[in-house]
Tab-separated table of C-alpha atoms and ligand atoms in Angstrom:
chain	number	residue	atom	x	y	z
A	17	MET	CA	28.593	40.886	115.408
A	18	ASN	CA	32.005	39.662	114.240
A	19	GLU	CA	32.646	40.311	110.568
A	20	ARG	CA	35.444	37.741	110.425
A	21	ARG	CA	36.307	34.629	112.370
A	22	PRO	CA	38.906	35.703	114.953
A	23	ASP	CA	42.235	33.851	114.439
A	24	ASN	CA	42.223	32.672	118.045
A	25	MET	CA	38.579	31.553	118.153
A	26	THR	CA	38.154	28.170	119.887
A	27	ARG	CA	36.506	25.550	117.683
A	28	ILE	CA	32.976	24.903	118.979
A	29	THR	CA	33.082	21.215	119.837
A	30	ASN	CA	30.743	20.875	122.805
A	31	ALA	CA	27.446	22.031	124.277
A	32	GLU	CA	29.057	24.571	126.593
A	33	LEU	CA	30.884	26.387	123.796
A	34	ALA	CA	27.782	26.241	121.590
A	35	ASP	CA	25.595	27.700	124.352
A	36	ALA	CA	28.045	30.555	124.887
A	37	PHE	CA	28.060	31.297	121.148
A	38	ILE	CA	24.247	31.238	121.033
A	39	ALA	CA	23.924	33.621	123.991
A	40	GLU	CA	26.412	36.031	122.426
A	41	GLN	CA	24.697	35.963	119.023
A	42	ILE	CA	21.232	36.452	120.488
A	43	THR	CA	22.378	39.613	122.246
A	44	ALA	CA	24.011	40.838	119.024
A	45	LEU	CA	20.913	40.002	116.941
A	46	LYS	CA	18.614	41.851	119.335
A	47	GLU	CA	20.882	44.860	119.133
A	48	GLN	CA	21.141	44.771	115.325
A	49	ILE	CA	17.458	44.157	114.609
A	50	GLY	CA	15.747	46.077	117.418
A	51	ASP	CA	11.993	46.030	116.773
A	52	LYS	CA	12.359	45.719	112.971
A	53	LYS	CA	11.312	42.808	110.742
A	54	VAL	CA	13.521	40.109	109.223
A	55	LEU	CA	12.994	37.806	106.257
A	56	LEU	CA	14.649	34.417	105.706
A	57	ALA	CA	14.571	31.944	102.815
A	58	LEU	CA	14.280	28.673	104.715
A	59	SER	CA	15.290	25.704	102.566
A	60	GLY	CA	15.281	23.150	105.359
A	61	GLY	CA	19.042	22.662	104.923
A	62	VAL	CA	21.321	22.816	107.968
A	63	ASP	CA	22.501	26.421	107.645
A	64	SER	CA	19.190	28.186	107.020
A	65	SER	CA	17.461	26.015	109.637
A	66	VAL	CA	20.003	26.980	112.289
A	67	VAL	CA	19.668	30.660	111.365
A	68	ALA	CA	15.876	30.363	111.648
A	69	ALA	CA	16.071	28.700	115.069
A	70	MET	CA	18.515	31.360	116.303
A	71	LEU	CA	16.347	34.244	115.069
A	72	ILE	CA	13.195	32.729	116.562
A	73	LYS	CA	15.001	32.784	119.931
A	74	ALA	CA	16.278	36.330	119.416
A	75	VAL	CA	13.368	38.199	117.808
A	76	GLY	CA	10.428	35.754	117.739
A	77	ASP	CA	7.645	36.835	115.430
A	78	GLN	CA	9.619	39.723	113.928
A	79	LEU	CA	11.022	36.948	111.733
A	80	THR	CA	9.173	35.681	108.663
A	81	CYS	CA	10.485	32.495	107.047
A	82	VAL	CA	9.630	31.663	103.444
A	83	HIS	CA	9.892	28.026	102.410
A	84	VAL	CA	9.721	27.631	98.638
A	85	ASN	CA	8.929	24.091	97.530
A	86	HIS	CA	10.341	23.843	94.001
A	87	GLY	CA	8.875	20.378	93.563
A	88	LEU	CA	12.363	18.852	93.579
A	89	LEU	CA	12.563	18.138	97.309
A	90	ARG	CA	12.913	14.686	98.824
A	91	LYS	CA	9.932	12.846	100.236
A	92	GLY	CA	8.785	14.419	103.517
A	93	GLU	CA	11.111	17.431	103.372
A	94	ALA	CA	8.557	20.237	103.070
A	95	GLU	CA	6.399	18.518	105.696
A	96	GLN	CA	9.363	18.433	108.104
A	97	VAL	CA	10.047	22.153	107.639
A	98	ILE	CA	6.389	22.932	108.380
A	99	SER	CA	6.211	20.633	111.374
A	100	VAL	CA	9.474	21.812	112.985
A	101	PHE	CA	9.205	25.534	112.336
A	102	ARG	CA	5.490	26.280	112.189
A	103	ASP	CA	4.113	23.664	114.589
A	104	GLN	CA	6.942	23.217	117.099
A	105	MET	CA	8.870	26.494	117.041
A	106	LYS	CA	5.818	28.673	116.315
A	107	ALA	CA	7.588	30.597	113.558
A	108	ASN	CA	5.873	32.857	111.055
A	109	LEU	CA	6.239	30.531	108.082
A	110	VAL	CA	5.065	31.274	104.578
A	111	TYR	CA	4.929	28.003	102.660
A	112	VAL	CA	4.826	28.307	98.884
A	113	ASP	CA	4.173	25.214	96.819
A	114	ALA	CA	5.616	26.354	93.488
A	115	THR	CA	5.957	22.822	92.054
A	116	ASP	CA	3.884	23.492	88.946
A	117	ARG	CA	5.730	26.713	88.154
A	118	PHE	CA	9.118	25.042	88.305
A	119	LEU	CA	8.147	21.868	86.480
A	120	ASP	CA	6.380	23.802	83.724
A	121	LYS	CA	9.494	25.933	83.146
A	122	LEU	CA	11.726	22.849	83.179
A	123	ALA	CA	9.572	20.812	80.788
A	124	GLY	CA	11.631	19.584	77.843
A	125	VAL	CA	14.884	21.210	79.081
A	126	THR	CA	17.768	18.734	78.806
A	127	ASP	CA	20.944	20.779	79.310
A	128	PRO	CA	22.189	20.462	82.936
A	129	GLU	CA	23.423	24.043	83.297
A	130	THR	CA	20.226	25.452	81.769
A	131	LYS	CA	18.218	23.352	84.239
A	132	ARG	CA	20.278	24.764	87.135
A	133	LYS	CA	19.825	28.341	85.863
A	134	ILE	CA	16.057	27.919	85.527
A	135	ILE	CA	15.778	26.480	89.035
A	136	GLY	CA	17.978	29.226	90.572
A	137	GLY	CA	16.267	32.040	88.645
A	138	GLU	CA	12.746	30.859	89.388
A	139	PHE	CA	13.631	30.451	93.059
A	140	ILE	CA	14.664	34.099	93.319
A	141	GLU	CA	11.539	35.178	91.477
A	142	VAL	CA	9.184	33.263	93.781
A	143	PHE	CA	11.046	34.473	96.871
A	144	ALA	CA	10.997	38.095	95.667
A	145	GLU	CA	7.251	37.883	94.968
A	146	GLU	CA	6.635	36.684	98.520
A	147	ALA	CA	8.927	39.373	99.956
A	148	ARG	CA	6.961	42.099	98.136
A	149	LYS	CA	3.755	40.914	99.789
A	150	LEU	CA	5.216	41.646	103.234
A	151	ASP	CA	5.322	45.136	104.711
A	152	GLY	CA	8.184	46.795	106.509
A	153	ILE	CA	10.935	44.193	106.119
A	154	GLU	CA	14.339	45.785	106.687
A	155	PHE	CA	16.591	42.781	107.186
A	156	LEU	CA	17.406	39.677	105.166
A	157	ALA	CA	18.846	36.754	107.129
A	158	GLN	CA	21.159	34.281	105.416
A	159	GLY	CA	22.828	31.016	106.322
A	160	THR	CA	26.255	32.086	105.122
A	161	ILE	CA	29.008	30.071	106.828
A	162	TRP	CA	32.761	30.659	107.115
A	163	PRO	CA	33.805	28.321	104.237
A	164	ASP	CA	31.419	30.266	101.916
A	165	ILE	CA	33.313	33.450	102.721
A	166	LEU	CA	36.734	31.816	102.303
A	167	GLU	CA	35.740	30.233	98.981
A	168	SER	CA	34.316	33.431	97.580
A	169	GLU	CA	37.458	35.312	98.646
A	170	LYS	CA	39.612	32.745	96.831
A	171	GLY	CA	37.363	33.027	93.793
A	172	ILE	CA	36.475	29.301	93.941
A	173	LYS	CA	32.765	29.829	94.270
A	174	ALA	CA	30.551	32.874	93.969
A	175	HIS	CA	29.159	33.650	97.410
A	176	HIS	CA	25.945	31.789	96.686
A	177	ASN	CA	23.841	33.446	99.336
A	178	ALA	CA	24.534	37.122	98.738
A	179	GLY	CA	22.707	38.939	96.015
A	180	GLY	CA	20.468	37.621	93.325
A	181	LEU	CA	17.440	39.612	94.436
A	182	PRO	CA	16.109	42.372	92.157
A	183	GLU	CA	17.916	45.748	92.343
A	184	ASP	CA	15.036	47.550	94.075
A	185	MET	CA	14.976	45.109	96.981
A	186	LYS	CA	17.547	46.361	99.393
A	187	PHE	CA	17.883	44.749	102.795
A	188	GLU	CA	20.494	44.859	105.517
A	189	LEU	CA	22.032	41.392	105.910
A	190	VAL	CA	21.830	39.324	109.083
A	191	GLU	CA	24.293	36.420	109.074
A	192	PRO	CA	24.515	34.910	112.553
A	193	VAL	CA	26.532	31.778	111.647
A	194	LYS	CA	28.909	33.552	109.296
A	195	ILE	CA	32.042	32.800	111.334
A	196	LEU	CA	31.268	29.113	111.905
A	197	PHE	CA	32.492	25.951	110.225
A	198	LYS	CA	29.874	23.357	109.273
A	199	ASP	CA	30.573	21.046	112.244
A	200	GLU	CA	30.088	24.030	114.569
A	201	VAL	CA	26.803	24.992	112.897
A	202	ARG	CA	25.528	21.459	113.559
A	203	ILE	CA	26.340	21.567	117.293
A	204	VAL	CA	24.765	25.016	117.596
A	205	GLY	CA	21.659	23.696	115.789
A	206	GLU	CA	21.352	20.801	118.203
A	207	ARG	CA	21.592	23.148	121.176
A	208	LEU	CA	18.871	25.308	119.635
A	209	GLY	CA	16.572	22.279	119.736
A	210	LEU	CA	16.540	21.258	116.079
A	211	PRO	CA	16.021	17.531	115.406
A	212	ALA	CA	19.237	15.520	114.819
A	213	GLY	CA	17.875	14.349	111.457
A	214	MET	CA	17.808	17.964	110.303
A	215	VAL	CA	21.129	19.041	111.767
A	216	TYR	CA	23.163	15.986	110.712
A	217	ARG	CA	21.516	15.389	107.366
A	218	GLN	CA	23.576	14.490	104.307
A	219	PRO	CA	24.356	17.163	101.720
A	220	PHE	CA	21.557	17.812	99.240
A	221	PRO	CA	22.099	19.999	96.161
A	222	GLY	CA	20.087	23.208	95.708
A	223	PRO	CA	18.575	21.970	92.405
A	224	GLY	CA	17.463	18.920	94.378
A	225	LEU	CA	16.120	15.842	92.666
A	226	GLY	CA	16.261	17.828	89.415
A	227	VAL	CA	19.905	16.795	88.900
A	228	ARG	CA	19.001	13.185	89.732
A	229	CYS	CA	16.547	13.043	86.840
A	230	PRO	CA	19.150	13.448	84.069
A	231	GLY	CA	17.885	15.120	80.914
A	232	ALA	CA	14.359	16.518	80.667
A	233	ILE	CA	12.515	16.154	83.991
A	234	THR	CA	9.101	14.515	83.863
A	235	ARG	CA	6.683	14.177	86.780
A	236	GLU	CA	6.700	10.383	86.440
A	237	ARG	CA	10.486	10.053	86.589
A	238	LEU	CA	10.621	12.579	89.411
A	239	ALA	CA	8.087	10.542	91.391
A	240	ALA	CA	10.197	7.413	90.781
A	241	VAL	CA	13.445	9.034	91.945
A	242	ARG	CA	11.704	10.471	95.045
A	243	GLU	CA	10.150	7.145	96.043
A	244	ALA	CA	13.360	5.174	95.430
A	245	ASP	CA	15.357	7.751	97.432
A	246	ALA	CA	12.923	7.410	100.352
A	247	ILE	CA	13.347	3.610	100.315
A	248	LEU	CA	17.154	3.939	100.170
A	249	ARG	CA	17.198	6.339	103.128
A	250	GLU	CA	14.856	4.122	105.122
A	251	GLU	CA	16.954	0.997	104.512
A	252	PHE	CA	20.273	2.741	105.194
A	253	ALA	CA	18.837	3.940	108.512
A	254	ALA	CA	17.532	0.457	109.343
A	255	HIS	CA	21.002	-1.010	108.621
A	256	GLY	CA	22.858	1.552	110.770
A	257	LEU	CA	24.399	3.369	107.804
A	258	GLU	CA	22.685	6.719	108.364
A	259	GLY	CA	25.314	9.225	109.438
A	260	LYS	CA	28.095	6.778	108.509
A	261	VAL	CA	27.919	7.078	104.735
A	262	TRP	CA	28.601	10.634	103.612
A	263	GLN	CA	26.051	10.853	100.789
A	264	TYR	CA	23.665	8.355	99.224
A	265	PHE	CA	20.857	8.782	96.741
A	266	THR	CA	19.150	7.399	93.676
A	267	VAL	CA	19.092	8.488	90.052
A	268	VAL	CA	16.532	7.564	87.395
A	269	PRO	CA	18.144	7.940	83.959
A	270	ASP	CA	16.142	8.750	80.866
A	271	PHE	CA	16.065	5.318	79.244
A	272	LYS	CA	14.021	2.164	79.584
A	273	SER	CA	14.862	-1.509	79.263
A	274	THR	CA	12.884	-4.698	78.875
A	275	GLY	CA	11.807	-6.681	81.905
A	276	ILE	CA	9.155	-9.114	83.123
A	277	ARG	CA	6.400	-8.386	85.629
A	278	ASP	CA	3.604	-10.831	86.472
A	279	GLY	CA	4.590	-12.955	83.479
A	280	ARG	CA	4.308	-10.041	81.066
A	281	ARG	CA	6.875	-8.036	79.185
A	282	VAL	CA	7.410	-4.531	80.596
A	283	PHE	CA	9.532	-1.665	79.341
A	284	GLU	CA	10.594	0.420	82.364
A	285	TRP	CA	13.331	2.615	83.896
A	286	PRO	CA	16.290	1.489	85.972
A	287	VAL	CA	17.124	3.068	89.345
A	288	ILE	CA	20.823	3.752	89.922
A	289	ILE	CA	22.038	3.727	93.521
A	290	ARG	CA	24.972	5.970	94.489
A	291	ALA	CA	26.631	5.853	97.913
A	292	VAL	CA	29.938	7.628	98.502
A	293	ASN	CA	32.314	8.735	101.210
A	294	THR	CA	34.517	11.807	101.045
A	295	ARG	CA	36.166	14.460	103.192
A	296	ASP	CA	35.695	17.508	101.015
A	297	ALA	CA	33.609	16.310	98.010
A	298	MET	CA	36.607	16.951	95.694
A	299	THR	CA	37.296	13.203	95.494
A	300	ALA	CA	35.046	10.381	96.678
A	301	GLU	CA	35.177	6.619	97.279
A	302	VAL	CA	32.287	4.230	96.792
A	303	GLU	CA	30.694	2.680	99.889
A	304	ASN	CA	30.871	-1.110	100.104
A	305	ILE	CA	27.156	-1.831	100.584
A	306	PRO	CA	26.535	-5.282	102.148
A	307	PHE	CA	25.098	-7.697	99.583
A	308	ASP	CA	22.032	-8.541	101.668
A	309	LEU	CA	21.146	-4.852	101.911
A	310	MET	CA	21.605	-4.536	98.153
A	311	GLN	CA	19.186	-7.441	97.627
A	312	LYS	CA	16.641	-5.854	99.956
A	313	LEU	CA	16.911	-2.578	98.052
A	314	VAL	CA	16.427	-4.317	94.697
A	315	SER	CA	13.398	-6.173	95.996
A	316	ARG	CA	11.737	-3.112	97.563
A	317	ILE	CA	12.493	-0.665	94.746
A	318	THR	CA	11.325	-2.977	91.935
A	319	SER	CA	8.134	-3.860	93.787
A	320	GLU	CA	7.262	-0.475	95.334
A	321	VAL	CA	8.332	2.094	92.752
A	322	PRO	CA	5.998	2.328	89.751
A	323	GLY	CA	7.741	2.185	86.381
A	324	VAL	CA	11.013	0.654	87.604
A	325	ASN	CA	12.174	-2.862	86.645
A	326	ARG	CA	15.929	-2.803	87.386
A	327	VAL	CA	18.317	-1.556	90.063
A	328	LEU	CA	21.963	-0.762	89.265
A	329	TYR	CA	24.855	0.178	91.574
A	330	ASP	CA	27.344	2.829	90.548
A	331	PHE	CA	30.836	1.612	91.497
A	332	THR	CA	32.667	4.638	90.111
A	333	PRO	CA	34.794	6.854	92.367
A	334	LYS	CA	35.284	10.604	91.860
A	335	PRO	CA	37.213	11.037	89.622
A	336	THR	CA	36.339	9.947	87.000
A	337	ALA	CA	32.670	10.308	87.936
A	338	THR	CA	31.310	13.291	89.820
A	339	ILE	CA	29.097	12.547	92.815
A	340	GLU	CA	25.930	13.837	91.145
A	341	TYR	CA	24.930	12.904	87.581
A	342	GLU	CA	24.568	16.448	86.241
B	417	XMP	P1	29.764	16.716	92.373
B	417	XMP	O1	28.609	16.162	91.608
B	417	XMP	O2	30.297	17.988	91.766
B	417	XMP	O3	29.186	17.126	93.807
B	417	XMP	O4	30.865	15.700	92.595
B	417	XMP	C1	29.962	17.508	94.919
B	417	XMP	C2	29.031	17.876	96.068
B	417	XMP	O5	28.298	19.066	95.733
B	417	XMP	C3	26.904	18.808	95.708
B	417	XMP	N1	26.348	19.530	94.543
B	417	XMP	C4	25.612	20.657	94.608
B	417	XMP	N2	25.206	21.396	95.664
B	417	XMP	N3	24.124	22.892	94.194
B	417	XMP	C5	24.450	22.501	95.440
B	417	XMP	O6	24.038	23.170	96.391
B	417	XMP	C6	24.498	22.219	93.076
B	417	XMP	O7	24.183	22.599	91.959
B	417	XMP	C7	25.279	21.028	93.312
B	417	XMP	N4	25.840	20.118	92.466
B	417	XMP	C8	26.468	19.204	93.258
B	417	XMP	C9	26.771	17.310	95.564
B	417	XMP	O8	25.516	16.830	96.084
B	417	XMP	C10	27.951	16.811	96.324
B	417	XMP	O9	27.697	16.787	97.715
């Protein structure tokens, strides 16, 4: 397996090149892993999903995938992971619903960085607990991609995949998409039979909806942000904006305002809609959402999402705003 992307490597832009890459990697994976067992933390994101699909092809049930639901996933996400990997691809999938554990630890925590640390730390703990229950695992597969390696070499970002597990858990790493750029990973994923909605999905932060519930996360506000996000995604898809707008989501801030419902005064949250376009996420421009779509969103969100009486649109580019709210 190549340790580095060769300087003269052709960019994978079509099915033929992707198929050749897949065939090459499968041979290399079989050679590396032999008859041993491999473990993978499967988030449902593009990179880990593609690694899972590749390993299922290469070593079948020698692979065990662990999907940790931290309770901060979007509507339908855990269900999609189970349906694609367990039902369709027949993977060994351990599904852990750790929602209560995460939400209990996060209760009352308002500081954004502390929230991130709790989510990251708890994730490793749950994953390590599951790994200890399994016998004879020698390999840990990871969805590291080429930009991760370049960024960690430049010191921009700690290599987020490597490490983090307790000292006594030593595995040999398996990183079959390590030399690929994101666009290449997507084509490879499509050729491995993953659904387009999984392979071409918009970026979603590791701490999930947790950073879209600014301040202390409550189950009620989390339910509101999840439901509003599902409506936004559904309407963007219905209006042909899926795949055209780089990232779009909702935020439910921690304040209420007065409104009227069924002739009575109500005191409820607003939902903020964010929709941005960018090349590299360092700067971003706001999408010009058609007014009729905006009206549809307001109508659906205020009638379908409990506890919400207003919808706001964030017109702020990055900078000065970041894309996420925390
Ligand atoms: P910001 O908010 O910094 O976001 O403008 C830029 C891009 O990064 C994503 N993002 C994250 N991704 N963990 C992640 O995996 C995080 O903690 C995180 N914070 C932001 C964000 O969704 C956007 O695409």
